[in-house]
C-alpha positions as a Python dict, from the first residue, in 0.01 Angstrom:
ca = {
    (1, 'M'): (0, 0, 0),
    (2, 'V'): (-222, -61, 280),
    (3, 'K'): (-184, 181, 597),
    (4, 'G'): (-89, -17, 911),
    (5, 'A'): (-345, -4, 1236),
    (6, 'T'): (-139, 216, 1518),
    (7, 'L'): (-217, 67, 1863),
    (8, 'R'): (-337, 358, 2123),
    (9, 'T'): (-79, 239, 2386),
    (10, 'P'): (-9, -120, 2512),
    (11, 'T'): (-150, -51, 2831),
    (12, 'T'): (-502, -9, 2658),
    (13, 'L'): (-429, -366, 2505),
    (14, 'R'): (-273, -505, 2851),
    (15, 'D'): (-637, -381, 3056),
    (16, 'A'): (-868, -522, 2776),
    (17, 'M'): (-677, -851, 2812),
    (18, 'A'): (-749, -803, 3178),
    (19, 'D'): (-1051, -730, 3161),
    (20, 'Q'): (-1152, -1041, 2960),
    (21, 'G'): (-912, -1242, 3139),
    (22, 'L'): (-730, -1349, 2867),
    (23, 'T'): (-367, -1457, 2815),
    (24, 'V'): (-149, -1383, 2520),
    (25, 'R'): (-222, -1742, 2387),
    (26, 'Q'): (-556, -1711, 2397),
    (27, 'L'): (-615, -1370, 2246),
    (28, 'A'): (-390, -1485, 1995),
    (29, 'S'): (-617, -1761, 1932),
    (30, 'R'): (-913, -1583, 1940),
    (31, 'A'): (-794, -1354, 1683),
    (32, 'G'): (-619, -1634, 1432),
    (33, 'C'): (-300, -1500, 1493),
    (34, 'G'): (54, -1608, 1638),
    (35, 'K'): (79, -1528, 2015),
    (36, 'S'): (438, -1340, 1913),
    (37, 'I'): (241, -1050, 1736),
    (38, 'I'): (-32, -1019, 2044),
    (39, 'G'): (315, -1051, 2290),
    (40, 'L'): (507, -774, 2072),
    (41, 'L'): (189, -531, 2107),
    (42, 'R'): (155, -561, 2476),
    (43, 'S'): (498, -524, 2576),
    (44, 'G'): (507, -222, 2310),
    (45, 'A'): (823, -375, 2102),
    (46, 'R'): (562, -313, 1831),
    (47, 'H'): (300, -53, 1769),
    (48, 'S'): (107, -138, 1444),
    (49, 'C'): (-45, -427, 1272),
    (50, 'S'): (-275, -475, 945),
    (51, 'P'): (-614, -345, 980),
    (52, 'E'): (-739, -653, 921),
    (53, 'L'): (-567, -757, 1223),
    (54, 'A'): (-668, -510, 1437),
    (55, 'A'): (-1035, -612, 1368),
    (56, 'K'): (-979, -931, 1488),
    (57, 'I'): (-815, -831, 1784),
    (58, 'A'): (-1088, -555, 1871),
    (59, 'A'): (-1334, -858, 1782),
    (60, 'A'): (-1166, -1099, 2004),
    (61, 'L'): (-1218, -864, 2314),
    (62, 'D'): (-1541, -761, 2231),
    (63, 'I'): (-1488, -419, 2193),
    (64, 'P'): (-1515, -153, 1963),
    (65, 'I'): (-1177, -121, 1731),
    (66, 'Q'): (-1124, 234, 1800),
    (67, 'K'): (-1063, 159, 2163),
    (68, 'L'): (-718, 6, 2060),
    (69, 'F'): (-650, 111, 1715),
    (70, 'P'): (-780, 514, 1720),
    (71, 'D'): (-645, 554, 1335),
    (72, 'E'): (-929, 306, 1239),
    (73, 'T'): (-1213, 542, 1227),
    (74, 'D'): (-1425, 603, 960),
    (75, 'G'): (-1271, 898, 776),
    (76, 'G'): (-1209, 1115, 1111),
    (77, 'T'): (-856, 1215, 1275),
    (78, 'D'): (-778, 1096, 1608),
}
């Protein structure tokens, strides 16, 4: 089973979205996922997603994945 990527905090995601001027819908479109998952992560109702989606979200925000999902590091612990 693949381990999920856990979001650092919903605030981190909200701040990254605000820095880019992105709405939930825009980020979902860029990350290639439904707006509901972005909304749930942003609100704190959901705390994790697949590692693949975590990478797509970070890429869509043009930030290192570890800034949003600290458990997605190269073998280290956070």
